[in-house]
Amino acid sequence: MQKKIPMRQCIGCREMKPKKELVRVVRSPEGALSLDFRGKAPGRGAYLCPNTECLKRARKGRALERAFDCAVTPEIYDALERAMEDEHNGG
C-alpha cells in the first residue's frame, strides 16, 4: 500500500502542493513569526512556496494576518523575505 503524501496549500498562490516542497511560517507560542525550513517548530503554521513571489502575494493579500489572526508589520515581512533569500542562496 502506498503511503499518503501530506498536502498543504500555499497562502501566496493558493496551490495545493506536497508539504515537503513548501516552507512553513510559524507563529511561536510567544507570538513571534519565523520561517521553519524543517517543519518541526512548535506553534501555528502556514505554508508558502519557497520563492519570494508567493511571499509578496501573501503580503499583498494580508494572508499571514488572516492565517495567524494577528498584526504582521512590514518589518516582519522584510525579515521573512531576507531569511527566504538567505536559505535559497545556501545560507
CSV table of C-alpha atoms in Angstrom, one decimal:
chain,number,residue,atom,x,y,z
A,1,MET,CA,0.0,0.0,0.0
A,2,GLN,CA,1.3,3.4,-1.0
A,3,LYS,CA,1.9,6.0,1.7
A,4,LYS,CA,-0.3,9.1,1.6
A,5,ILE,CA,1.6,12.3,0.8
A,6,PRO,CA,0.6,15.2,3.1
A,7,MET,CA,-0.6,18.2,1.0
A,8,ARG,CA,-0.7,21.8,2.1
A,9,GLN,CA,-2.0,25.0,0.5
A,10,CYS,CA,0.4,27.9,-0.2
A,11,ILE,CA,-1.0,31.0,1.2
A,12,GLY,CA,0.5,33.1,-1.6
A,13,CYS,CA,-0.5,31.3,-4.8
A,14,ARG,CA,-3.2,29.1,-3.1
A,15,GLU,CA,-2.0,25.9,-4.9
A,16,MET,CA,-2.0,22.6,-3.1
A,17,LYS,CA,1.5,21.1,-3.0
A,18,PRO,CA,3.3,18.3,-1.1
A,19,LYS,CA,4.2,19.6,2.4
A,20,LYS,CA,7.9,18.9,1.8
A,21,GLU,CA,8.0,21.3,-1.1
A,22,LEU,CA,6.7,24.2,1.0
A,23,VAL,CA,8.3,26.4,3.6
A,24,ARG,CA,6.4,26.7,6.9
A,25,VAL,CA,5.9,30.1,8.5
A,26,VAL,CA,5.3,29.6,12.2
A,27,ARG,CA,3.9,31.8,15.0
A,28,SER,CA,5.5,30.6,18.2
A,29,PRO,CA,3.5,30.4,21.4
A,30,GLU,CA,5.1,33.7,22.4
A,31,GLY,CA,3.8,35.3,19.2
A,32,ALA,CA,7.0,35.6,17.2
A,33,LEU,CA,6.9,34.8,13.5
A,34,SER,CA,9.7,33.0,11.8
A,35,LEU,CA,10.4,30.6,8.9
A,36,ASP,CA,10.6,26.9,9.8
A,37,PHE,CA,12.5,25.1,7.0
A,38,ARG,CA,12.4,21.8,8.8
A,39,GLY,CA,8.7,21.9,9.7
A,40,LYS,CA,9.3,20.9,13.3
A,41,ALA,CA,9.0,24.2,15.3
A,42,PRO,CA,6.1,24.4,17.8
A,43,GLY,CA,3.3,26.8,17.1
A,44,ARG,CA,0.7,27.6,14.5
A,45,GLY,CA,1.9,27.2,10.9
A,46,ALA,CA,1.1,28.5,7.5
A,47,TYR,CA,2.8,27.3,4.3
A,48,LEU,CA,4.5,29.2,1.4
A,49,CYS,CA,6.2,28.1,-1.8
A,50,PRO,CA,10.0,28.7,-1.4
A,51,ASN,CA,10.1,31.8,-3.6
A,52,THR,CA,9.7,35.5,-2.8
A,53,GLU,CA,6.8,35.8,-5.4
A,54,CYS,CA,4.5,33.8,-3.2
A,55,LEU,CA,5.6,35.8,-0.1
A,56,LYS,CA,4.9,39.1,-2.0
A,57,ARG,CA,1.4,37.8,-2.9
A,58,ALA,CA,0.8,36.8,0.7
A,59,ARG,CA,1.9,40.2,1.8
A,60,LYS,CA,-0.4,42.0,-0.7
A,61,GLY,CA,-3.4,39.8,0.3
A,62,ARG,CA,-2.6,40.0,4.0
A,63,ALA,CA,-2.6,36.2,4.1
A,64,LEU,CA,-0.4,35.9,7.2
A,65,GLU,CA,-2.6,38.3,9.1
A,66,ARG,CA,-5.6,36.1,8.4
A,67,ALA,CA,-3.7,32.8,9.0
A,68,PHE,CA,-2.4,33.9,12.4
A,69,ASP,CA,-5.1,36.3,13.4
A,70,CYS,CA,-2.6,38.9,14.4
A,71,ALA,CA,-1.0,42.1,13.0
A,72,VAL,CA,2.1,41.5,10.8
A,73,THR,CA,4.3,44.5,10.4
A,74,PRO,CA,6.2,45.3,7.2
A,75,GLU,CA,9.4,44.7,9.1
A,76,ILE,CA,8.4,41.1,9.7
A,77,TYR,CA,7.6,40.6,6.0
A,78,ASP,CA,11.0,42.1,5.1
A,79,ALA,CA,12.8,39.8,7.6
A,80,LEU,CA,10.9,36.7,6.3
A,81,GLU,CA,11.9,37.7,2.7
A,82,ARG,CA,15.6,38.1,3.7
A,83,ALA,CA,15.5,34.7,5.5
A,84,MET,CA,13.9,33.0,2.5
A,85,GLU,CA,16.6,34.6,0.2
A,86,ASP,CA,19.4,33.5,2.6
A,87,GLU,CA,18.1,29.9,2.7
A,88,HIS,CA,17.7,29.9,-1.1
A,89,ASN,CA,21.3,31.1,-1.6
A,90,GLY,CA,22.6,28.3,0.6
A,91,GLY,CA,22.8,30.3,3.9
